[in-house]
Amino acid sequence: MTETESIAYDVVVLGAGPVGENVADRTRAAGLSTAIVESELVGGECSYWACMPSKALLRPVIARADARRVPGLSQAVQGPLDAAAVLAHRDEFTSHWKDDGQVAWLDGIGADLHRGQGRLSGTREVTVEGPDGERRVLTARHAVAVCTGTRAALPDLPGLAQVKPWTSREATSAQAVPGRLIVVGGGVVAVEMATAWQALGSQVTLLVRGKGVLPRMEPFAGELVTESLKEAGAEVRTGTSVTAVTREGPTVVALTDTGDRIETDEILFATGREPRTDDLGLDTVGLEPGSWLSVDDSLRVTGSTWLYAVGDVNHRALLTHQGKYQARIAGAAIAARASGVPILETDPWGAHTATADHAAVPQVVFTDPEAASVGLSLAEAEQAGHRVRAVDIDLSRIAGASLYGDGYRGQARMVVDITREILLGVTFVGPGVGELIHSATIAVAGEVPIGRLWHAVPSYPTVSEVWLRLLEAYRDA
């Protein structure tokens, strides 16, 4: 091991995923010297094992489903997907798991990259152990930002380690299509990967512990997605938990609490996420290793004046776009504090406070049909004590939806605070609705009065005309 080198920066960022990159971008733009530490690939989970590869796998699935609904085109797309071509295209989206382009971007903004495992080793101090054994101590004059994200959480099941199960990483990077695939879970990763691999040729069995999939969205979202998965040939079993797994040669055997024995070629556990904070030296600054990091709205760790936790690691909203939003807030807050600006007193635009994490978090599930939501569901709004009314519209009644072809199925709901007459939440389910959700996000985040939304005229014939029908239904109720 070489002699330890010490380098001082204004800001040190742990983790070079999209969140860490955005923190570094903002602090560098403010003129602060910035180091970024990464133990794997620059670009992080989203670029190589999550958002980008999963959507590359799903895009041909959804495009084929849309085409099959259009008269004059449906007969031309009845055949199977070219799985090899889909996987090759996915590999291009991940830059074949090479981060040269991302490293060049960091160089372009003037941030210094330190490869290796970074750990907190004291106040405003990070020690990096490089792959060659070199040790560097990075000191931060103003802030350290923890942007290390999450990893897949695996249950404590007998035989699991020997089986070598898939997690989201293996599900998005596999180089061959398994003949049979069990997917354990009912959340976003579970339904997206079940959708993708069933279409690519696997026989998928989805095992859901609860009553249905997508439990955090409106009930009709899970119902429509489940219906579509079954029509595609997947088997969906709800109220079912895996109790043990074994591998018998090339075959994985899953035992369930219902007494079933299910054989498969691979098994994917999509059963939640846990923070990547177990090996960060949190104990050196009085925090618990392996814990989620609690933060204020400027993303500063509770009780600290210099430590920030940004993105999934703070457990506020485990979504890439929310993490990048938080990163922009955190970068601005770090820069303001470094310049001595009292940020809460001189922040009329809210540039230093992550308020969207509380009430206006949007999400799209890229299944067929797509499910998209922002804000509170009806159940969440009622549980929070709001006086609300839910307004529902069958999307197949919208003229723009008919252009998608025969058999369009979808539903829309807006949850209205009837005291203030603003929207608390909106959910769309149906082909193509992912592109609708930003209009709903603006309405929810901006607390736009219902009376004013009436004058936001949707173009005809587009699916966005659902807004007119929702507002008419609310007015006429």
Short mmCIF file of C-alpha atoms in Angstrom, two decimals, residues 74-404:
data_model
loop_
_atom_site.label_atom_id
_atom_site.label_comp_id
_atom_site.label_asym_id
_atom_site.label_seq_id
_atom_site.Cartn_x
_atom_site.Cartn_y
_atom_site.Cartn_z
CA SER A 74 -51.87 -5.68 -36.15
CA GLN A 75 -51.44 -8.64 -38.51
CA ALA A 76 -47.88 -7.57 -39.33
CA VAL A 77 -46.72 -7.73 -35.72
CA GLN A 78 -48.17 -11.01 -34.46
CA GLY A 79 -44.82 -12.81 -34.41
CA PRO A 80 -42.40 -13.04 -31.49
CA LEU A 81 -39.89 -10.37 -30.59
CA ASP A 82 -36.32 -10.82 -31.78
CA ALA A 83 -34.92 -11.38 -28.30
CA ALA A 84 -31.28 -11.27 -29.42
CA ALA A 85 -31.83 -7.89 -31.08
CA VAL A 86 -33.64 -6.53 -28.01
CA LEU A 87 -30.82 -7.62 -25.71
CA ALA A 88 -28.21 -6.16 -28.07
CA HIS A 89 -30.09 -2.86 -28.15
CA ARG A 90 -30.23 -2.93 -24.34
CA ASP A 91 -26.45 -3.40 -24.28
CA GLU A 92 -26.05 -0.24 -26.37
CA PHE A 93 -28.19 1.70 -23.89
CA THR A 94 -25.80 0.70 -21.11
CA SER A 95 -22.73 1.53 -23.22
CA HIS A 96 -21.84 -2.15 -22.78
CA TRP A 97 -21.28 -1.43 -19.08
CA LYS A 98 -18.41 0.96 -19.77
CA ASP A 99 -18.41 4.43 -18.25
CA ASP A 100 -16.01 6.31 -20.55
CA GLY A 101 -18.69 8.77 -21.64
CA GLN A 102 -19.76 9.54 -18.10
CA VAL A 103 -16.15 10.04 -17.01
CA ALA A 104 -15.65 12.47 -19.87
CA TRP A 105 -18.70 14.41 -18.70
CA LEU A 106 -17.25 14.69 -15.18
CA ASP A 107 -14.00 15.91 -16.66
CA GLY A 108 -15.98 18.48 -18.62
CA ILE A 109 -17.50 20.06 -15.53
CA GLY A 110 -14.15 20.08 -13.74
CA ALA A 111 -14.94 17.58 -10.98
CA ASP A 112 -12.16 15.23 -9.82
CA LEU A 113 -13.01 11.52 -9.91
CA HIS A 114 -11.55 9.21 -7.28
CA ARG A 115 -12.19 5.53 -7.95
CA GLY A 116 -12.44 3.23 -4.96
CA GLN A 117 -14.38 2.67 -1.77
CA GLY A 118 -15.00 5.93 0.04
CA ARG A 119 -15.72 5.98 3.76
CA LEU A 120 -16.30 8.78 6.20
CA SER A 121 -13.36 8.88 8.61
CA GLY A 122 -14.23 11.95 10.66
CA THR A 123 -15.80 15.38 10.42
CA ARG A 124 -15.69 16.59 6.78
CA GLU A 125 -13.28 13.78 5.94
CA VAL A 126 -13.50 10.85 3.50
CA THR A 127 -10.86 8.14 3.12
CA VAL A 128 -10.74 6.43 -0.28
CA GLU A 129 -9.21 3.00 -0.80
CA GLY A 130 -8.37 2.74 -4.47
CA PRO A 131 -8.39 -0.49 -6.50
CA ASP A 132 -4.58 -0.43 -6.52
CA GLY A 133 -4.39 -0.19 -2.71
CA GLU A 134 -3.67 3.52 -2.74
CA ARG A 135 -5.24 5.50 0.13
CA ARG A 136 -6.32 9.10 -0.16
CA VAL A 137 -7.84 11.31 2.51
CA LEU A 138 -10.21 13.88 1.04
CA THR A 139 -11.15 16.76 3.30
CA ALA A 140 -14.15 18.98 2.61
CA ARG A 141 -14.10 22.63 3.55
CA HIS A 142 -17.89 22.93 3.29
CA ALA A 143 -19.81 19.68 2.74
CA VAL A 144 -19.79 15.94 2.17
CA ALA A 145 -22.77 14.56 0.23
CA VAL A 146 -23.70 10.88 0.55
CA CYS A 147 -25.30 9.81 -2.75
CA THR A 148 -24.72 6.04 -2.63
CA GLY A 149 -28.30 4.96 -3.33
CA THR A 150 -29.76 1.56 -2.59
CA ARG A 151 -29.33 -2.11 -3.40
CA ALA A 152 -31.86 -4.92 -3.74
CA ALA A 153 -33.04 -6.26 -0.39
CA LEU A 154 -33.21 -10.06 -0.27
CA PRO A 155 -35.35 -11.96 2.24
CA ASP A 156 -33.85 -14.32 4.78
CA LEU A 157 -34.88 -17.60 3.17
CA PRO A 158 -33.43 -21.09 3.56
CA GLY A 159 -31.26 -21.98 0.57
CA LEU A 160 -31.30 -18.54 -1.02
CA ALA A 161 -27.53 -17.97 -1.12
CA GLN A 162 -26.92 -21.31 -2.86
CA VAL A 163 -29.57 -20.61 -5.49
CA LYS A 164 -27.87 -17.35 -6.60
CA PRO A 165 -31.16 -15.56 -7.32
CA TRP A 166 -31.64 -12.72 -9.72
CA THR A 167 -32.08 -9.23 -8.34
CA SER A 168 -32.95 -6.20 -10.42
CA ARG A 169 -29.35 -6.12 -11.63
CA GLU A 170 -29.41 -9.60 -13.13
CA ALA A 171 -32.92 -9.05 -14.49
CA THR A 172 -31.82 -6.01 -16.50
CA SER A 173 -28.43 -7.33 -17.62
CA ALA A 174 -29.07 -11.03 -18.41
CA GLN A 175 -27.59 -12.16 -21.70
CA ALA A 176 -30.07 -14.98 -22.38
CA VAL A 177 -33.80 -15.52 -22.00
CA PRO A 178 -34.64 -18.12 -19.34
CA GLY A 179 -37.28 -20.62 -20.38
CA ARG A 180 -39.06 -20.22 -17.04
CA LEU A 181 -38.82 -17.32 -14.62
CA ILE A 182 -40.36 -16.83 -11.19
CA VAL A 183 -40.71 -13.20 -10.15
CA VAL A 184 -41.25 -12.66 -6.43
CA GLY A 185 -42.83 -9.32 -5.56
CA GLY A 186 -45.65 -7.04 -6.59
CA GLY A 187 -44.01 -3.64 -6.97
CA VAL A 188 -42.70 -1.70 -9.94
CA VAL A 189 -39.59 -3.81 -10.60
CA ALA A 190 -41.61 -7.02 -10.35
CA VAL A 191 -44.32 -6.06 -12.83
CA GLU A 192 -41.95 -4.36 -15.28
CA MET A 193 -39.59 -7.33 -15.40
CA ALA A 194 -42.48 -9.79 -15.59
CA THR A 195 -43.79 -7.81 -18.56
CA ALA A 196 -40.42 -7.72 -20.30
CA TRP A 197 -39.33 -11.33 -19.87
CA GLN A 198 -42.75 -12.81 -20.65
CA ALA A 199 -42.70 -10.93 -23.96
CA LEU A 200 -39.11 -12.00 -24.66
CA GLY A 201 -40.04 -15.68 -24.36
CA SER A 202 -39.94 -16.68 -20.71
CA GLN A 203 -42.85 -18.39 -19.02
CA VAL A 204 -43.27 -16.05 -16.06
CA THR A 205 -44.87 -16.89 -12.74
CA LEU A 206 -45.44 -13.82 -10.58
CA LEU A 207 -45.75 -14.53 -6.87
CA VAL A 208 -47.27 -11.68 -4.87
CA ARG A 209 -47.48 -11.80 -1.09
CA GLY A 210 -50.28 -9.23 -0.88
CA LYS A 211 -53.70 -8.95 -2.47
CA GLY A 212 -52.44 -7.49 -5.74
CA VAL A 213 -49.65 -5.70 -7.59
CA LEU A 214 -48.73 -2.00 -7.37
CA PRO A 215 -50.22 -1.66 -3.89
CA ARG A 216 -49.14 1.97 -3.49
CA MET A 217 -51.17 3.11 -6.49
CA GLU A 218 -54.94 3.25 -6.97
CA PRO A 219 -56.41 -0.29 -6.97
CA PHE A 220 -57.47 -0.14 -10.61
CA ALA A 221 -53.82 0.29 -11.67
CA GLY A 222 -52.83 -3.10 -10.29
CA GLU A 223 -55.99 -4.71 -11.62
CA LEU A 224 -55.44 -3.56 -15.20
CA VAL A 225 -51.74 -4.47 -15.17
CA THR A 226 -52.51 -7.92 -13.75
CA GLU A 227 -55.19 -8.51 -16.38
CA SER A 228 -52.72 -7.64 -19.12
CA LEU A 229 -49.98 -9.89 -17.70
CA LYS A 230 -52.38 -12.82 -17.62
CA GLU A 231 -53.48 -12.17 -21.20
CA ALA A 232 -49.81 -12.17 -22.23
CA GLY A 233 -49.45 -15.67 -20.76
CA ALA A 234 -47.94 -14.96 -17.34
CA GLU A 235 -49.29 -16.70 -14.27
CA VAL A 236 -50.07 -14.36 -11.39
CA ARG A 237 -50.58 -15.77 -7.89
CA THR A 238 -51.55 -13.37 -5.13
CA GLY A 239 -51.54 -14.08 -1.41
CA THR A 240 -48.49 -16.28 -1.93
CA SER A 241 -45.12 -16.16 -0.16
CA VAL A 242 -41.96 -18.14 -0.90
CA THR A 243 -40.82 -20.08 2.16
CA ALA A 244 -37.69 -21.82 0.80
CA VAL A 245 -35.69 -22.24 -2.39
CA THR A 246 -33.26 -24.89 -3.61
CA ARG A 247 -31.32 -25.54 -6.78
CA GLU A 248 -31.45 -29.04 -8.23
CA GLY A 249 -28.92 -28.99 -11.05
CA PRO A 250 -30.02 -26.30 -13.49
CA THR A 251 -33.50 -26.13 -11.94
CA VAL A 252 -34.56 -23.80 -9.13
CA VAL A 253 -37.32 -25.08 -6.88
CA ALA A 254 -39.45 -22.62 -4.89
CA LEU A 255 -41.68 -23.76 -2.04
CA THR A 256 -44.61 -21.55 -1.05
CA ASP A 257 -46.72 -21.06 2.03
CA THR A 258 -49.66 -22.48 0.11
CA GLY A 259 -47.87 -25.82 -0.16
CA ASP A 260 -46.90 -25.49 -3.81
CA ARG A 261 -43.61 -26.60 -5.36
CA ILE A 262 -42.72 -24.52 -8.41
CA GLU A 263 -39.82 -25.34 -10.72
CA THR A 264 -38.08 -22.67 -12.74
CA ASP A 265 -34.83 -21.83 -14.49
CA GLU A 266 -34.26 -18.52 -12.69
CA ILE A 267 -35.91 -16.74 -9.80
CA LEU A 268 -36.01 -12.95 -9.43
CA PHE A 269 -36.57 -11.37 -6.03
CA ALA A 270 -38.00 -7.86 -6.38
CA THR A 271 -38.89 -7.46 -2.73
CA GLY A 272 -37.64 -4.01 -1.83
CA ARG A 273 -34.51 -1.91 -1.47
CA GLU A 274 -32.06 -1.17 1.33
CA PRO A 275 -29.63 1.75 1.71
CA ARG A 276 -26.01 1.35 0.66
CA THR A 277 -24.73 2.85 3.89
CA ASP A 278 -23.37 -0.23 5.66
CA ASP A 279 -19.75 0.36 4.61
CA LEU A 280 -19.50 4.14 4.61
CA GLY A 281 -17.96 4.79 8.02
CA LEU A 282 -21.13 6.32 9.40
CA ASP A 283 -20.11 5.26 12.89
CA THR A 284 -17.17 7.69 12.74
CA VAL A 285 -19.63 10.60 12.71
CA GLY A 286 -22.15 9.20 15.20
CA LEU A 287 -24.54 7.56 12.73
CA GLU A 288 -25.66 3.95 12.41
CA PRO A 289 -24.12 1.92 9.56
CA GLY A 290 -26.72 0.45 7.26
CA SER A 291 -29.39 3.00 8.20
CA TRP A 292 -31.46 5.36 6.09
CA LEU A 293 -30.26 8.91 6.62
CA SER A 294 -32.84 11.39 7.86
CA VAL A 295 -32.57 14.85 6.31
CA ASP A 296 -34.23 18.26 6.32
CA ASP A 297 -35.69 19.86 3.20
CA SER A 298 -32.26 21.14 2.13
CA LEU A 299 -31.07 17.50 2.24
CA ARG A 300 -28.76 18.13 5.19
CA VAL A 301 -28.55 15.18 7.59
CA THR A 302 -30.49 15.78 10.79
CA GLY A 303 -28.22 17.25 13.45
CA SER A 304 -25.30 17.97 11.09
CA THR A 305 -23.99 21.23 9.68
CA TRP A 306 -21.90 19.69 6.88
CA LEU A 307 -23.21 16.21 5.96
CA TYR A 308 -25.86 15.82 3.24
CA ALA A 309 -27.72 12.68 2.12
CA VAL A 310 -29.27 12.94 -1.32
CA GLY A 311 -31.41 10.55 -3.37
CA ASP A 312 -32.59 7.08 -2.42
CA VAL A 313 -30.31 6.95 0.61
CA ASN A 314 -32.60 9.31 2.56
CA HIS A 315 -35.73 7.23 1.83
CA ARG A 316 -37.87 10.23 0.87
CA ALA A 317 -38.69 9.13 -2.69
CA LEU A 318 -36.85 6.20 -4.27
CA LEU A 319 -36.99 7.45 -7.85
CA THR A 320 -34.18 8.67 -10.11
CA HIS A 321 -35.97 11.87 -11.12
CA GLN A 322 -36.67 12.75 -7.49
CA GLY A 323 -33.06 12.05 -6.59
CA LYS A 324 -31.85 14.37 -9.35
CA TYR A 325 -34.32 17.00 -8.15
CA GLN A 326 -32.95 16.65 -4.63
CA ALA A 327 -29.41 16.91 -6.01
CA ARG A 328 -30.18 20.24 -7.61
CA ILE A 329 -31.62 21.47 -4.31
CA ALA A 330 -28.68 20.14 -2.28
CA GLY A 331 -26.09 21.61 -4.64
CA ALA A 332 -27.75 25.01 -4.45
CA ALA A 333 -28.02 24.80 -0.65
CA ILE A 334 -24.36 23.81 -0.27
CA ALA A 335 -23.29 26.69 -2.50
CA ALA A 336 -25.48 29.18 -0.66
CA ARG A 337 -24.19 28.13 2.74
CA ALA A 338 -20.61 28.20 1.49
CA SER A 339 -21.12 31.83 0.49
CA GLY A 340 -22.71 32.68 3.83
CA VAL A 341 -26.20 33.25 2.43
CA PRO A 342 -29.05 32.50 4.92
CA ILE A 343 -30.88 30.32 2.46
CA LEU A 344 -34.29 30.13 4.10
CA GLU A 345 -34.56 33.92 4.24
CA THR A 346 -33.53 34.66 0.65
CA ASP A 347 -35.19 31.84 -1.24
CA PRO A 348 -38.47 33.08 -2.78
CA TRP A 349 -38.31 30.41 -5.51
CA GLY A 350 -37.75 27.52 -3.11
CA ALA A 351 -34.49 26.62 -4.86
CA HIS A 352 -32.96 25.35 -1.62
CA THR A 353 -35.85 23.28 -0.24
CA ALA A 354 -37.08 19.96 -1.63
CA THR A 355 -40.81 20.48 -1.14
CA ALA A 356 -41.84 18.22 -4.06
CA ASP A 357 -40.83 15.16 -2.05
CA HIS A 358 -43.84 15.67 0.22
CA ALA A 359 -46.83 16.15 -2.04
CA ALA A 360 -46.07 15.94 -5.75
CA VAL A 361 -43.95 12.87 -6.49
CA PRO A 362 -44.65 11.52 -10.01
CA GLN A 363 -44.01 7.95 -11.14
CA VAL A 364 -44.51 5.95 -14.34
CA VAL A 365 -44.68 2.16 -14.46
CA PHE A 366 -43.66 1.05 -17.96
CA THR A 367 -45.93 -1.94 -18.34
CA ASP A 368 -48.69 -2.59 -20.87
CA PRO A 369 -50.81 -0.70 -19.99
CA GLU A 370 -48.67 2.04 -18.49
CA ALA A 371 -49.56 3.26 -15.01
CA ALA A 372 -48.70 6.81 -13.98
CA SER A 373 -49.48 8.72 -10.83
CA VAL A 374 -48.59 11.83 -8.88
CA GLY A 375 -49.48 12.94 -5.37
CA LEU A 376 -51.85 11.07 -3.07
CA SER A 377 -54.14 8.18 -3.85
CA LEU A 378 -57.72 8.37 -2.60
CA ALA A 379 -56.90 6.09 0.34
CA GLU A 380 -53.80 8.10 1.26
CA ALA A 381 -55.72 11.39 1.10
CA GLU A 382 -58.48 10.04 3.32
CA GLN A 383 -56.00 8.62 5.80
CA ALA A 384 -54.29 12.04 5.96
CA GLY A 385 -57.60 13.59 7.02
CA HIS A 386 -58.42 15.56 3.86
CA ARG A 387 -62.01 16.12 2.73
CA VAL A 388 -61.79 14.66 -0.73
CA ARG A 389 -63.76 13.48 -3.73
CA ALA A 390 -62.49 11.05 -6.33
CA VAL A 391 -63.51 11.56 -9.96
CA ASP A 392 -63.09 8.63 -12.36
CA ILE A 393 -63.17 8.49 -16.14
CA ASP A 394 -62.96 5.47 -18.45
CA LEU A 395 -60.15 6.42 -20.82
CA SER A 396 -61.63 4.35 -23.65
CA ARG A 397 -64.32 7.07 -23.89
CA ILE A 398 -61.74 9.67 -24.90
CA ALA A 399 -61.55 10.37 -28.64
CA GLY A 400 -57.76 10.45 -28.62
CA ALA A 401 -57.63 6.99 -27.07
CA SER A 402 -59.59 5.53 -29.98
CA LEU A 403 -56.68 6.43 -32.26
CA TYR A 404 -54.58 3.87 -30.38
#
